[in-house]
Coordinates of C-alpha atoms in Angstrom, one line a residue:
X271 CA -16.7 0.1 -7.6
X272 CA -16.0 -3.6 -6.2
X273 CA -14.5 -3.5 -2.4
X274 CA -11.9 -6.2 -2.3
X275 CA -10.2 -6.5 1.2
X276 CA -6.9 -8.3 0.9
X277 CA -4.3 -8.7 4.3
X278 CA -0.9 -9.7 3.7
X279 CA 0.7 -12.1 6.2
X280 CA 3.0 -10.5 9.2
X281 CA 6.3 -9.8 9.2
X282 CA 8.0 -10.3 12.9
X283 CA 11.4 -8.4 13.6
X284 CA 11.9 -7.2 10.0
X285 CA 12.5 -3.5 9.4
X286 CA 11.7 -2.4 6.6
X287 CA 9.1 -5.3 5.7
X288 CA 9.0 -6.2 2.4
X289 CA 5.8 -8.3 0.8
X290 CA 5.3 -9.7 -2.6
X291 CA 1.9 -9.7 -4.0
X292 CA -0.2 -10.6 -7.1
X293 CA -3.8 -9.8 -7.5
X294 CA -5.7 -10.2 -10.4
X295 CA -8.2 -7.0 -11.2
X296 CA -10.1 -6.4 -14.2
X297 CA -9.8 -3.4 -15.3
X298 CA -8.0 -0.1 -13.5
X299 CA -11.3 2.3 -14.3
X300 CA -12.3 4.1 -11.1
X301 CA -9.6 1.5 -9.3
X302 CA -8.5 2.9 -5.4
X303 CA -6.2 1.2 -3.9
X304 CA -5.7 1.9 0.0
X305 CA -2.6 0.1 1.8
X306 CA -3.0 0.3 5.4
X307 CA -0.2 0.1 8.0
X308 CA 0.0 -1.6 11.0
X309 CA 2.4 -2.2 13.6
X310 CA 1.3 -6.0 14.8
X311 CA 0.9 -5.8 18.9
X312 CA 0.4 -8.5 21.4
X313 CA -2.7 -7.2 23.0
X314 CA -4.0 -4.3 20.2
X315 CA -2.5 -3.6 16.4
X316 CA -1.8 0.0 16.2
X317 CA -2.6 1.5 13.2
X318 CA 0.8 3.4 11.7
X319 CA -0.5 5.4 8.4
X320 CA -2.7 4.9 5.2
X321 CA -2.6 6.5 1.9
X322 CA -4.9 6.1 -0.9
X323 CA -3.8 5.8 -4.6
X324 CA -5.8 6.5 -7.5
X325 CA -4.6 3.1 -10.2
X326 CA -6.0 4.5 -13.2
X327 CA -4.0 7.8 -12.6
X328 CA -0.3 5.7 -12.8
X329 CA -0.9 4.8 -16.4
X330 CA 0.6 1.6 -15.3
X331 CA 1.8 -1.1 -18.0
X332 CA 4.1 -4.6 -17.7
X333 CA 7.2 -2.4 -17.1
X334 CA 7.5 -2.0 -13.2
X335 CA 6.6 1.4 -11.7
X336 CA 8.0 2.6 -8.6
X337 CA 5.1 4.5 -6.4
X338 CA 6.0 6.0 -3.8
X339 CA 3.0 7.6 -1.0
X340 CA 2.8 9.2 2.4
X341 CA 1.2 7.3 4.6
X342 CA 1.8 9.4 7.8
X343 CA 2.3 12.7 8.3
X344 CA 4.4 14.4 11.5
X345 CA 4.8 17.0 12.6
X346 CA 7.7 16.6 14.7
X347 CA 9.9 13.9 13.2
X348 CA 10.4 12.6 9.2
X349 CA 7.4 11.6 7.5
X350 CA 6.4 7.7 7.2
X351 CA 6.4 6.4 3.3
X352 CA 5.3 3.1 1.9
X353 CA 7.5 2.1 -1.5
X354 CA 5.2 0.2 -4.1
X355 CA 6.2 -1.4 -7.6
X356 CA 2.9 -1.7 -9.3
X357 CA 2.4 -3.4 -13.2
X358 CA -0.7 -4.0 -14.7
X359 CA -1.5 -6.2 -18.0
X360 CA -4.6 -7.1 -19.3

């Protein structure tokens, strides 16, 4: 399995945050992708959640599929989800 860290760019003052992004991959055998949560700080990023998502599980295709994944789980208080609309074409 190929480890492929990609960052997006920040998002200052916007709540929720919403990213566009296009990465080419080869195939979705054995493909994990993680998505990782921060919460951008002046003197230390604090990370907020991660969740971990199995690709080759979503039987993705060209048509848009709405993912949805916990990336923080509380105890007190609602949960903390990250919203995802994943395609793949070869």
């Amino acid at each position: 399995m190929v480890h492929k860290n990609l960052t997006s760019s920040n998002r200052v003052m916007s709540l929720p945050p919403n990213y566009q992004f296009h990465y080419n991959i080869p195939t979705l055998d054995n493909m994990e992708l993680t998505v990782k949560v921060m919460d951008d700080d002046v003197l230390k990023d604090d990370k907020m959640g991660k969740c971990k998502i199995k690709l080759e599980k979503l039987g993705l295709s060209g048509t848009p599929r709405h993912v949805k994944e916990k990336v923080h789980n509380r105890i007190f208080g609602e949960d903390s989800y990250v919203f995802l609309t994943l395609t793949y074409t070869e």
